Amino acid sequence: MSDELHQYGKSDTLPSHEVTEGPDRAPHRAMFRAMGYDDADFSSPMVGIANPSADITPCNVHLDTVAESAIEGVEAESGMAIEFGTITISDAISMGTEGMKASLISREMIADSVELVAFGERMDALVTVAGCDKNLPGMMMAAIRTDLPSVFLYGGSIMPGEHDGREVTVQNVFEGVGSVASGDMSEEELDALERDACPGAGSCGGMFTANTMASISEAIGLAPLGSASAPAESDQRRSVAARAGKLALDAVQDDRTPSSILTKSSFENAIAVQVATGGSTNAVLHLLAMAAEAGIDLTLADFDAISRRTPKIANLQPGGTKKMKDLHDVGGVPIVIRRLHAAGLIDGEAMTITGRTIAEELDVLDLPEDSAIDAPFLRPVDDPFTAEGAIKILRGNLAPDGAVLKATGSDAFEHEGPARVFETEEDAMAYVQDGAIESGDVIVVRNEGPQGGPGMREMLGVTAAVVGQGHEDDVALLTDGRFSGATRGPMIGHVAPEAFVGGPIGVLEDGDTISIDIEARQLDVALSEKTIEERRATMDAPTPNYTGGVLAKYGAAFDSAANGAVTNPAIKKE
């Protein structure tokens, strides 16, 4: 750090100067002294450690240890580390319940709460720690919104479980529920699988939402390259955390803020990594929200254009069988970035939190040579699993503003079948579990959008039950809600406009013929525009599911999924 930042009477350009310097701040310093801070701390930059540690999910149960290492990194550079907490929701535990409506709201609340603490306590910098799915975008949105020097710190993913000689994750358990319903698995076997799937702390192990967003944090520049893949309960994870604390002080010295890092190229790099690794559809929602916070114009069309030109080169769960640990063992996310960069699919001049560009970071990292990597699940760009990336943006008379699908099968997939319409996820799940689904069905779950739900519940319970019953390729699901990163099969979410605001999905009736064409990016119902309008005219105006409390407040504030489902009034689109 510079002498200016270490001397008593530090630079008055730092926000913390307002609460630590001068005779009139003696009461403020007295409060700090009660917590063990001293004169040396007051003369140093104040680094907030935002920590959502909680005992409600294995993703976050270990984050106190991760945050402690980050604090040690700050203090090693003579910084003033101040840890504070924020909330988390366990997506996996709330999945399939009414409680899942809180998940997306938690993204907004995390961003809001970190912003409030950083603003109210006059922080100079942030280390934003994250575990479960919505922690990651919420923390990055907070960093972007405050525009303080900030380092993103992932808590790491869980190790795979072992069951009957094979590696398993919670995805296998969700799909096992469907297998029990169809008679292909006994309840005793499911019980044994349940006990083996999650062996310890860390976020879900496949390329699900948490690991997708962690990979994106590297590609977009808010976390150092190589920081995403180390397992949660490893010495490497502690080292990553300590480095994050040190980097925060370095970023203060150079005034390295999100606005000085993030460009349109940063987001395009993030999308390239998402689609090349078969990442979660949730990343579409989150990247749109992050770009809106940064004042960068990003649309669904950008995702589709990048996915069309970027091949899928990694075959990880849910489409494949390998986990984040497997990617870590061969070099981590930088190996993917290096291959995409060499092929001209990544902008190497994009800046990162280290003060170096992506290309410069690749040069200084100690990575194995491509020729030494023996990993069938990770292919060269010129020999990909599919010629296009995994994310597809569909449009048509059912989704005028777009819908999102992650292809885990053939890009040439086409499907036509009758709609089976449900107003809630619970009704759809009962239909599936009763064994009523038939080959060709298109299950429609509506009124689960950002405003209608509210909160866009993830439907892993339903989609996994469909796949678990052997219908991965011949039954589709369509919703204005969301899907888990662990979802696979022809499942189309984020349908916009949503039913609650008059979207065409709201006029569907049982038996309407729905057609899906991934290659053509089409999603249509065999109804004329006149019929759609006539049905819409006879519909009653929707009423909110909640009239008070946090769900009502955030539900009324949500924007369209096509714009990232943001609630910050300054970034909503007309």
Coordinates of C-alpha atoms in Angstrom, one line a residue:
M1 CA 0.0 0.0 0.0
S2 CA 1.1 3.6 -0.5
D3 CA 2.4 5.7 2.4
E4 CA -0.5 8.0 1.9
L5 CA -2.9 5.3 2.9
H6 CA -0.8 4.1 5.9
Q7 CA -0.1 7.4 7.5
Y8 CA -2.3 8.8 10.2
G9 CA -4.6 11.3 8.6
K10 CA -5.2 9.2 5.6
S11 CA -6.4 10.5 2.3
D12 CA -9.8 12.3 2.6
T13 CA -10.8 10.8 -0.7
L14 CA -11.7 7.6 1.1
P15 CA -15.2 7.3 2.4
S16 CA -14.1 6.0 5.8
H17 CA -12.3 9.3 6.4
E18 CA -15.8 10.6 7.3
V19 CA -16.0 8.3 10.3
T20 CA -12.4 8.0 11.5
E21 CA -10.6 11.3 11.1
G22 CA -10.6 14.5 13.1
P23 CA -11.6 15.6 16.6
D24 CA -15.3 15.6 15.8
R25 CA -15.1 11.9 15.0
A26 CA -14.0 11.0 18.5
P27 CA -17.4 9.4 19.4
H28 CA -17.2 7.3 16.2
R29 CA -13.7 6.1 17.0
A30 CA -14.8 5.3 20.6
M31 CA -17.4 2.9 19.1
F32 CA -14.7 1.3 17.0
R33 CA -12.4 0.9 19.9
A34 CA -15.1 -1.0 21.8
M35 CA -14.7 -3.7 19.0
G36 CA -10.9 -3.8 19.3
Y37 CA -9.9 -1.4 16.5
D38 CA -7.0 1.0 17.1
D39 CA -5.1 4.0 15.7
A40 CA -3.4 1.8 13.1
D41 CA -6.8 0.6 11.8
F42 CA -8.1 4.2 11.6
S43 CA -5.2 5.2 9.4
S44 CA -5.9 2.3 7.0
P45 CA -8.6 1.6 4.3
M46 CA -11.8 0.1 5.7
V47 CA -12.6 -3.1 3.9
G48 CA -16.1 -4.6 4.3
I49 CA -16.2 -8.4 4.3
A50 CA -19.8 -9.2 3.3
N51 CA -20.5 -12.7 4.6
P52 CA -23.8 -14.7 4.2
S53 CA -22.7 -17.6 6.3
A54 CA -25.7 -19.6 7.6
D55 CA -26.6 -23.1 8.9
I56 CA -29.5 -23.4 6.4
T57 CA -27.5 -24.7 3.4
P58 CA -24.2 -26.6 2.9
C59 CA -23.3 -23.9 0.4
N60 CA -22.9 -21.4 3.2
V61 CA -22.3 -23.4 6.3
H62 CA -18.5 -23.0 6.0
L63 CA -18.3 -19.4 4.9
D64 CA -17.1 -18.1 8.3
T65 CA -13.9 -19.9 7.7
V66 CA -13.6 -18.5 4.2
A67 CA -14.3 -15.0 5.5
E68 CA -11.7 -15.4 8.2
S69 CA -9.1 -16.1 5.6
A70 CA -10.2 -13.1 3.7
I71 CA -9.9 -11.0 6.9
E72 CA -6.4 -12.4 7.4
G73 CA -5.5 -11.3 3.9
V74 CA -6.8 -7.7 4.5
E75 CA -4.9 -7.5 7.8
A76 CA -1.7 -8.8 6.3
E77 CA -1.7 -5.6 4.1
S78 CA -2.5 -3.5 7.2
G79 CA -6.1 -2.9 6.2
M80 CA -9.1 -2.5 8.5
A81 CA -11.3 -5.5 8.0
I82 CA -15.0 -5.1 9.1
E83 CA -17.1 -8.2 8.7
F84 CA -20.9 -8.0 8.4
G85 CA -23.6 -10.5 7.6
T86 CA -26.4 -10.8 5.1
I87 CA -29.1 -13.3 4.3
T88 CA -29.2 -16.4 2.1
I89 CA -31.9 -18.8 0.9
S90 CA -31.1 -22.5 0.3
D91 CA -32.5 -23.0 -3.2
A92 CA -32.2 -26.8 -2.9
I93 CA -34.1 -27.0 0.4
S94 CA -36.8 -24.5 -0.6
M95 CA -37.2 -26.2 -4.1
G96 CA -40.7 -27.4 -4.8
T97 CA -42.2 -25.5 -1.9
E98 CA -43.8 -22.1 -1.6
G99 CA -40.6 -20.9 0.0
M100 CA -38.8 -21.0 -3.4
K101 CA -40.5 -17.8 -4.2
A102 CA -38.0 -16.2 -1.8
S103 CA -35.0 -17.3 -3.8
L104 CA -34.8 -14.6 -6.5
I105 CA -36.0 -12.0 -4.0
S106 CA -32.9 -12.9 -1.9
R107 CA -30.7 -11.8 -4.8
E108 CA -32.2 -8.4 -4.6
M109 CA -32.1 -8.2 -0.9
I110 CA -28.5 -9.3 -0.7
A111 CA -27.6 -6.5 -3.2
D112 CA -29.7 -4.0 -1.2
S113 CA -28.3 -5.0 2.2
V114 CA -24.6 -4.9 1.1
E115 CA -25.2 -1.6 -0.6
L116 CA -26.8 -0.2 2.6
V117 CA -24.0 -1.3 4.9
A118 CA -21.3 -0.1 2.6
F119 CA -23.1 3.2 2.2
G120 CA -24.1 3.7 5.8
E121 CA -20.7 2.7 7.3
R122 CA -18.6 4.5 4.7
M123 CA -16.7 1.5 3.5
D124 CA -13.6 2.0 1.3
A125 CA -13.7 -1.4 -0.4
L126 CA -15.5 -4.8 -0.3
V127 CA -14.8 -8.5 -0.4
T128 CA -18.1 -10.1 -1.2
V129 CA -18.3 -13.7 -0.2
A130 CA -20.9 -16.0 -1.7
G131 CA -22.1 -19.6 -1.5
C132 CA -25.6 -20.5 -2.6
D133 CA -26.9 -19.6 -6.0
K134 CA -28.4 -16.1 -5.5
N135 CA -25.6 -15.0 -3.3
L136 CA -23.3 -14.7 -6.3
P137 CA -25.2 -12.3 -8.5
G138 CA -26.5 -10.4 -5.5
M139 CA -22.9 -9.8 -4.3
M140 CA -21.7 -8.8 -7.7
M141 CA -24.7 -6.5 -8.2
A142 CA -23.9 -4.8 -4.9
A143 CA -20.2 -4.3 -5.9
I144 CA -21.3 -2.8 -9.2
R145 CA -23.9 -0.6 -7.6
T146 CA -21.6 0.8 -4.9
D147 CA -18.7 1.0 -7.3
L148 CA -16.2 0.5 -4.5
P149 CA -13.0 -1.4 -5.1
S150 CA -14.4 -4.9 -4.8
V151 CA -13.2 -8.5 -5.0
F152 CA -15.7 -11.3 -5.5
L153 CA -14.9 -14.4 -3.4
Y154 CA -16.7 -17.7 -4.0
G155 CA -17.0 -20.2 -1.1
G156 CA -16.3 -23.2 -3.4
S157 CA -18.3 -26.2 -4.4
I158 CA -19.1 -29.4 -2.6
M159 CA -17.2 -32.6 -3.3
P160 CA -19.2 -35.3 -5.2
G161 CA -20.8 -38.0 -3.1
E162 CA -20.2 -41.7 -3.8
H163 CA -23.0 -44.2 -4.2
D164 CA -22.7 -47.7 -5.6
G165 CA -19.3 -47.0 -6.9
R166 CA -20.3 -43.9 -8.9
E167 CA -20.1 -40.1 -8.1
V168 CA -23.4 -38.5 -7.4
T169 CA -24.8 -35.0 -6.6
V170 CA -28.1 -33.7 -5.4
Q171 CA -29.3 -33.7 -9.0
N172 CA -29.3 -37.5 -8.9
V173 CA -31.5 -37.3 -5.8
F174 CA -34.0 -35.0 -7.4
E175 CA -34.2 -37.3 -10.4
G176 CA -34.5 -40.3 -8.1
V177 CA -37.8 -38.9 -6.9
G178 CA -39.2 -39.3 -10.4
S179 CA -37.7 -42.8 -10.7
V180 CA -39.5 -43.8 -7.5
A181 CA -42.8 -42.5 -8.8
S182 CA -42.4 -44.5 -12.0
G183 CA -41.4 -47.7 -10.2
D184 CA -37.8 -47.7 -11.5
M185 CA -36.3 -47.1 -8.1
S186 CA -37.3 -48.3 -4.7
E187 CA -37.8 -46.0 -1.7
E188 CA -35.0 -47.8 0.0
E189 CA -32.6 -47.1 -2.8
L190 CA -33.6 -43.4 -2.8
D191 CA -33.0 -43.3 0.9
A192 CA -29.5 -44.7 0.4
L193 CA -28.8 -42.2 -2.4
E194 CA -30.0 -39.3 -0.3
R195 CA -27.5 -40.2 2.4
D196 CA -24.6 -40.4 0.0
A197 CA -25.2 -37.4 -2.3
C198 CA -23.9 -34.4 -0.2
P199 CA -20.8 -35.4 1.8
G200 CA -20.0 -31.9 3.2
A201 CA -19.9 -28.2 2.8
G202 CA -20.0 -26.3 -0.5
S203 CA -22.3 -25.4 -3.3
C204 CA -23.9 -28.0 -5.5
G205 CA -21.1 -29.7 -7.5
G206 CA -22.1 -29.7 -11.1
M207 CA -22.1 -26.7 -13.5
F208 CA -25.3 -25.6 -11.9
T209 CA -26.1 -22.0 -11.0
A210 CA -23.5 -21.4 -8.3
N211 CA -20.6 -22.8 -10.3
T212 CA -21.8 -21.1 -13.4
M213 CA -21.8 -17.7 -11.7
A214 CA -18.5 -18.5 -10.1
S215 CA -17.0 -19.2 -13.5
I216 CA -18.6 -16.0 -14.8
S217 CA -17.0 -14.0 -12.0
E218 CA -13.6 -14.9 -13.4
A219 CA -14.5 -14.3 -17.1
I220 CA -16.1 -10.9 -16.3
G221 CA -13.2 -9.7 -14.3
L222 CA -14.6 -9.3 -10.8
A223 CA -12.7 -12.3 -9.4
P224 CA -9.1 -13.3 -10.2
L225 CA -8.6 -16.1 -12.8
G226 CA -8.3 -19.5 -11.1
S227 CA -10.4 -18.6 -8.0
A228 CA -13.7 -20.3 -8.8
S229 CA -13.0 -24.1 -8.9
A230 CA -11.1 -24.9 -5.7
P231 CA -13.4 -27.1 -3.5
A232 CA -15.0 -25.5 -0.5
E233 CA -13.3 -27.6 2.1
S234 CA -9.7 -27.3 0.8
D235 CA -6.6 -25.5 1.7
Q236 CA -6.7 -24.0 -1.8
R237 CA -10.0 -22.3 -1.0
R238 CA -8.4 -20.7 2.1
S239 CA -5.6 -19.4 -0.1
V240 CA -8.0 -18.0 -2.6
A241 CA -9.8 -16.2 0.2
A242 CA -6.6 -14.7 1.7
R243 CA -5.6 -13.5 -1.7
A244 CA -9.0 -11.8 -2.2
G245 CA -8.4 -9.8 1.0
K246 CA -5.0 -8.7 -0.2
L247 CA -6.4 -7.8 -3.6
A248 CA -9.0 -5.5 -2.1
L249 CA -6.2 -3.3 -0.6
D250 CA -4.4 -3.3 -3.9
A251 CA -7.6 -2.3 -5.7
V252 CA -8.1 0.6 -3.2
Q253 CA -4.5 1.8 -3.9
D254 CA -5.2 1.9 -7.7
D255 CA -8.8 3.0 -7.4
R256 CA -9.7 -0.2 -9.3
T257 CA -13.5 -0.2 -9.2
P258 CA -16.1 -2.2 -11.1
S259 CA -16.8 0.7 -13.4
S260 CA -13.1 0.7 -14.4
I261 CA -13.2 -3.0 -15.1
L262 CA -16.6 -3.8 -16.7
T263 CA -17.3 -3.2 -20.4
K264 CA -19.5 -4.7 -22.9
S265 CA -16.6 -7.1 -23.8
S266 CA -16.5 -8.2 -20.1
F267 CA -20.1 -9.4 -20.3
E268 CA -19.6 -11.0 -23.7
N269 CA -16.7 -12.9 -22.3
A270 CA -18.9 -14.0 -19.4
I271 CA -21.6 -15.3 -21.8
A272 CA -19.0 -17.1 -23.9
V273 CA -17.9 -19.1 -20.8
Q274 CA -21.5 -19.7 -19.8
V275 CA -22.5 -21.2 -23.2
A276 CA -19.2 -23.1 -23.7
T277 CA -19.5 -24.9 -20.4
G278 CA -23.3 -25.6 -20.5
G279 CA -23.9 -23.2 -17.7
S280 CA -27.2 -22.5 -16.0
T281 CA -30.1 -20.6 -17.6
N282 CA -30.2 -18.5 -14.4
A283 CA -27.0 -16.8 -15.6
V284 CA -29.0 -15.1 -18.3
L285 CA -31.2 -13.5 -15.8
H286 CA -28.3 -12.5 -13.5
L287 CA -26.0 -11.2 -16.3
L288 CA -28.8 -9.0 -17.6
A289 CA -29.3 -7.6 -14.1
M290 CA -25.6 -7.0 -13.5
A291 CA -25.3 -5.3 -16.9
A292 CA -28.2 -3.0 -16.0
E293 CA -26.5 -2.1 -12.7
A294 CA -23.4 -1.3 -14.7
G295 CA -25.2 0.8 -17.3
I296 CA -24.2 -1.5 -20.1
D297 CA -26.7 -2.4 -22.8
L298 CA -27.1 -6.2 -22.8
T299 CA -30.1 -8.0 -24.3
L300 CA -31.3 -11.5 -24.9
A301 CA -30.2 -11.1 -28.5
D302 CA -26.6 -10.8 -27.3
F303 CA -26.9 -14.2 -25.6
D304 CA -28.2 -15.9 -28.7
A305 CA -25.6 -14.3 -31.0
I306 CA -22.7 -15.4 -28.7
S307 CA -24.2 -18.9 -28.3
R308 CA -24.5 -19.3 -32.0
R309 CA -20.8 -18.6 -32.5
T310 CA -19.4 -20.3 -29.4
P311 CA -19.1 -24.1 -29.3
K312 CA -19.9 -26.1 -26.2
I313 CA -16.5 -27.6 -25.2
A314 CA -17.2 -28.8 -21.6
N315 CA -19.6 -31.6 -20.8
L316 CA -20.4 -31.2 -17.1
Q317 CA -23.5 -32.0 -15.0
P318 CA -26.4 -31.7 -15.7
G319 CA -25.8 -32.5 -19.4
G320 CA -22.8 -34.6 -18.7
T321 CA -21.4 -36.5 -15.7
K322 CA -18.4 -34.5 -14.5
K323 CA -18.3 -31.9 -11.7
M324 CA -16.5 -28.7 -10.8
K325 CA -13.9 -30.7 -9.0
D326 CA -13.0 -32.5 -12.2
L327 CA -12.6 -29.1 -14.0
H328 CA -10.4 -27.9 -11.1
D329 CA -8.2 -31.0 -11.4
V330 CA -7.2 -30.1 -14.9
G331 CA -6.6 -26.4 -14.3
G332 CA -10.1 -24.9 -13.7
V333 CA -12.0 -22.2 -15.5
P334 CA -8.8 -20.6 -17.0
I335 CA -8.4 -23.6 -19.2
V336 CA -11.8 -22.9 -20.8
I337 CA -11.0 -19.2 -21.1
R338 CA -7.6 -19.9 -22.6
R339 CA -9.1 -22.2 -25.3
L340 CA -11.8 -19.7 -26.1
H341 CA -9.3 -16.8 -26.2
A342 CA -7.0 -18.7 -28.6
A343 CA -9.9 -19.2 -30.9
G344 CA -10.8 -15.5 -30.9
L345 CA -14.0 -16.1 -28.8
I346 CA -12.8 -14.1 -25.7
D347 CA -11.6 -10.5 -25.7
G348 CA -8.2 -10.8 -24.0
E349 CA -7.9 -7.1 -23.5
A350 CA -10.8 -7.0 -21.0
M351 CA -9.6 -5.9 -17.6
T352 CA -9.7 -7.9 -14.4
I353 CA -9.6 -7.1 -10.7
T354 CA -5.9 -7.8 -10.6
G355 CA -5.1 -4.8 -12.8
R356 CA -4.1 -7.1 -15.6
T357 CA -6.1 -8.1 -18.7
I358 CA -7.5 -11.5 -19.3
A359 CA -4.6 -12.2 -21.7
E360 CA -2.0 -11.0 -19.2
E361 CA -3.5 -13.2 -16.5
L362 CA -3.4 -16.2 -18.7
D363 CA 0.3 -15.5 -19.3
V364 CA 1.2 -15.3 -15.6
L365 CA -0.9 -18.2 -14.4
D366 CA 0.8 -21.6 -13.9
L367 CA -1.5 -23.7 -16.1
P368 CA -0.8 -27.1 -17.6
E369 CA -0.2 -27.2 -21.4
D370 CA -3.2 -28.2 -23.4
S371 CA -1.3 -31.2 -24.7
A372 CA -0.8 -32.5 -21.1
I373 CA -4.6 -32.3 -20.3
D374 CA -6.3 -35.7 -20.5
A375 CA -9.9 -34.8 -19.9
P376 CA -12.5 -36.3 -22.3
F377 CA -15.1 -34.0 -20.8
L378 CA -13.2 -30.9 -22.0
R379 CA -12.7 -30.7 -25.7
P380 CA -10.8 -28.3 -28.1
V381 CA -12.7 -25.6 -29.7
D382 CA -12.3 -27.2 -33.1
D383 CA -13.7 -30.5 -31.8
P384 CA -16.6 -29.5 -29.6
F385 CA -19.5 -31.4 -28.1
T386 CA -21.8 -29.2 -30.1
A387 CA -21.0 -26.5 -32.7
E388 CA -23.1 -24.0 -30.8
G389 CA -23.2 -23.0 -27.1
A390 CA -25.8 -24.4 -24.7
I391 CA -28.0 -21.4 -24.3
K392 CA -30.8 -20.8 -26.8
I393 CA -33.1 -17.8 -26.9
L394 CA -36.5 -18.7 -28.4
R395 CA -39.2 -16.4 -29.7
G396 CA -42.6 -16.8 -31.3
N397 CA -46.2 -16.0 -30.6
L398 CA -45.9 -17.7 -27.2
A399 CA -42.8 -15.6 -26.2
P400 CA -42.7 -12.3 -28.1
D401 CA -40.1 -11.0 -25.6
G402 CA -38.1 -14.2 -25.5
A403 CA -37.7 -17.4 -23.6
V404 CA -34.6 -19.3 -22.5
L405 CA -33.6 -22.9 -22.9
K406 CA -30.4 -24.8 -22.1
A407 CA -29.8 -27.5 -24.6
T408 CA -28.6 -30.7 -22.9
G409 CA -29.4 -32.8 -25.9
S410 CA -29.4 -32.3 -29.7
D411 CA -29.4 -28.8 -31.1
A412 CA -31.7 -30.1 -33.8
F413 CA -34.5 -30.9 -31.3
E414 CA -38.1 -30.3 -32.5
H415 CA -41.2 -31.1 -30.6
E416 CA -44.9 -30.7 -31.1
G417 CA -47.6 -31.7 -28.6
P418 CA -50.6 -30.8 -26.6
A419 CA -50.4 -28.3 -23.8
R420 CA -51.1 -29.6 -20.2
V421 CA -51.8 -26.3 -18.4
F422 CA -51.2 -25.7 -14.7
E423 CA -51.5 -22.5 -12.7
T424 CA -49.0 -23.6 -10.0
E425 CA -45.9 -25.7 -9.7
E426 CA -47.6 -27.9 -7.1
D427 CA -50.4 -28.9 -9.5
A428 CA -47.9 -29.8 -12.2
M429 CA -45.8 -31.9 -9.8
A430 CA -48.9 -33.8 -8.7
Y431 CA -49.7 -34.5 -12.4
V432 CA -46.2 -35.8 -13.0
Q433 CA -46.0 -37.9 -9.8
D434 CA -49.4 -39.4 -10.5
G435 CA -47.9 -40.9 -13.7
A436 CA -50.3 -39.0 -15.9
I437 CA -47.7 -37.6 -18.4
E438 CA -47.6 -39.0 -21.8
S439 CA -45.1 -38.9 -24.6
G440 CA -45.5 -35.7 -26.5
D441 CA -46.9 -33.6 -23.7
V442 CA -45.9 -30.0 -23.2
I443 CA -46.4 -29.2 -19.5
V444 CA -47.2 -25.5 -19.0
V445 CA -46.7 -23.9 -15.6
R446 CA -47.7 -20.3 -15.6
N447 CA -48.3 -17.4 -13.1
E448 CA -44.8 -18.2 -11.7
G449 CA -43.1 -15.2 -13.2
P450 CA -41.2 -12.4 -11.4
Q451 CA -44.4 -10.5 -10.6
G452 CA -47.0 -13.3 -10.8
G453 CA -45.3 -15.8 -8.5
P454 CA -43.8 -13.6 -7.3
G455 CA -40.2 -14.5 -7.6
M456 CA -39.9 -17.0 -10.5
R457 CA -39.7 -20.2 -8.6
E458 CA -37.2 -22.8 -9.9
M459 CA -38.9 -26.0 -11.1
L460 CA -36.2 -28.7 -10.5
G461 CA -38.6 -30.8 -8.6
V462 CA -40.9 -31.1 -11.6
T463 CA -38.3 -31.3 -14.4
A464 CA -36.2 -33.9 -12.5
A465 CA -39.4 -36.0 -11.9
V466 CA -40.1 -35.8 -15.6
V467 CA -36.6 -37.0 -16.5
G468 CA -36.6 -39.5 -13.7
Q469 CA -39.6 -41.1 -15.3
G470 CA -37.8 -41.6 -18.6
H471 CA -39.2 -38.6 -20.4
E472 CA -36.0 -36.5 -21.0
D473 CA -36.5 -36.3 -24.7
D474 CA -40.2 -36.6 -25.4
V475 CA -41.9 -34.3 -22.9
A476 CA -41.3 -30.6 -22.8
L477 CA -42.0 -28.1 -20.0
L478 CA -42.8 -24.4 -20.5
T479 CA -43.0 -21.8 -17.8
D480 CA -42.7 -18.1 -17.0
G481 CA -40.8 -19.2 -14.0
R482 CA -37.2 -20.5 -13.8
F483 CA -35.2 -23.7 -13.8
S484 CA -32.4 -24.9 -11.6
G485 CA -29.0 -25.1 -13.1
A486 CA -29.4 -28.9 -12.5
T487 CA -32.3 -29.1 -14.9
R488 CA -31.9 -31.0 -18.1
G489 CA -34.1 -31.8 -21.1
P490 CA -36.3 -29.6 -23.3
M491 CA -37.3 -27.2 -20.5
I492 CA -38.1 -23.6 -21.5
G493 CA -38.2 -20.9 -18.9
H494 CA -38.3 -17.1 -18.5
V495 CA -41.2 -16.9 -21.0
A496 CA -41.9 -13.2 -21.5
P497 CA -44.1 -11.4 -21.2
E498 CA -45.3 -13.5 -18.2
A499 CA -48.9 -14.5 -17.7
F500 CA -49.4 -12.0 -14.8
V501 CA -48.9 -9.0 -17.2
G502 CA -50.9 -10.5 -20.1
G503 CA -48.4 -12.6 -21.8
P504 CA -49.7 -15.2 -24.4
I505 CA -48.7 -18.0 -22.0
G506 CA -51.7 -16.9 -19.9
V507 CA -54.3 -17.7 -22.6
L508 CA -53.2 -21.3 -23.2
E509 CA -55.8 -24.0 -22.7
D510 CA -55.4 -27.8 -22.3
G511 CA -54.9 -29.4 -25.7
D512 CA -53.6 -26.4 -27.6
T513 CA -50.8 -27.5 -29.9
I514 CA -47.4 -26.1 -29.0
S515 CA -44.4 -26.4 -31.3
I516 CA -40.7 -26.1 -30.3
D517 CA -37.9 -25.8 -32.8
I518 CA -34.5 -25.2 -31.1
E519 CA -32.6 -24.8 -34.4
A520 CA -35.0 -22.2 -35.6
R521 CA -35.3 -20.7 -32.1
Q522 CA -39.1 -20.8 -32.4
L523 CA -41.7 -21.3 -29.7
D524 CA -45.3 -21.1 -30.9
V525 CA -48.9 -22.2 -30.3
A526 CA -51.2 -23.1 -33.1
L527 CA -53.5 -20.1 -32.5
S528 CA -54.1 -17.1 -34.6
E529 CA -53.4 -13.7 -33.2
K530 CA -57.1 -13.0 -33.3
T531 CA -57.8 -16.0 -31.1
I532 CA -55.1 -15.0 -28.7
E533 CA -56.6 -11.6 -28.4
E534 CA -60.1 -12.9 -28.0
R535 CA -59.1 -15.2 -25.2
R536 CA -57.1 -12.4 -23.5
A537 CA -60.1 -10.1 -23.6
T538 CA -62.2 -12.6 -21.6
M539 CA -59.6 -13.0 -18.8
D540 CA -60.1 -11.4 -15.4
A541 CA -57.4 -9.0 -14.3
P542 CA -54.9 -10.9 -12.1
T543 CA -54.6 -10.2 -8.4
P544 CA -51.3 -10.5 -6.5
N545 CA -50.8 -13.7 -4.6
Y546 CA -49.5 -11.6 -1.6
T547 CA -50.7 -8.2 -0.4
G548 CA -48.3 -7.6 2.4
G549 CA -44.8 -8.4 3.5
V550 CA -41.6 -8.8 1.6
L551 CA -43.1 -10.9 -1.3
A552 CA -45.6 -8.2 -2.0
K553 CA -43.0 -5.5 -1.9
Y554 CA -40.5 -7.1 -4.2
G555 CA -43.1 -8.7 -6.4
A556 CA -44.5 -5.3 -7.2
A557 CA -41.0 -4.0 -8.0
F558 CA -39.8 -6.7 -10.4
D559 CA -39.2 -6.0 -14.0
S560 CA -39.6 -8.5 -16.8
A561 CA -37.4 -11.6 -16.9
A562 CA -36.3 -10.4 -20.4
N563 CA -34.6 -7.5 -18.6
G564 CA -33.1 -9.5 -15.7
A565 CA -36.1 -9.3 -13.3
V566 CA -34.5 -6.3 -11.6
T567 CA -36.1 -4.3 -8.8
N568 CA -33.7 -1.3 -8.7
P569 CA -35.9 1.5 -10.0
A570 CA -33.0 3.3 -11.6
I571 CA -32.2 0.5 -14.1
K572 CA -35.7 -0.7 -15.1
K573 CA -36.5 -0.6 -18.8
E574 CA -39.6 0.8 -20.2

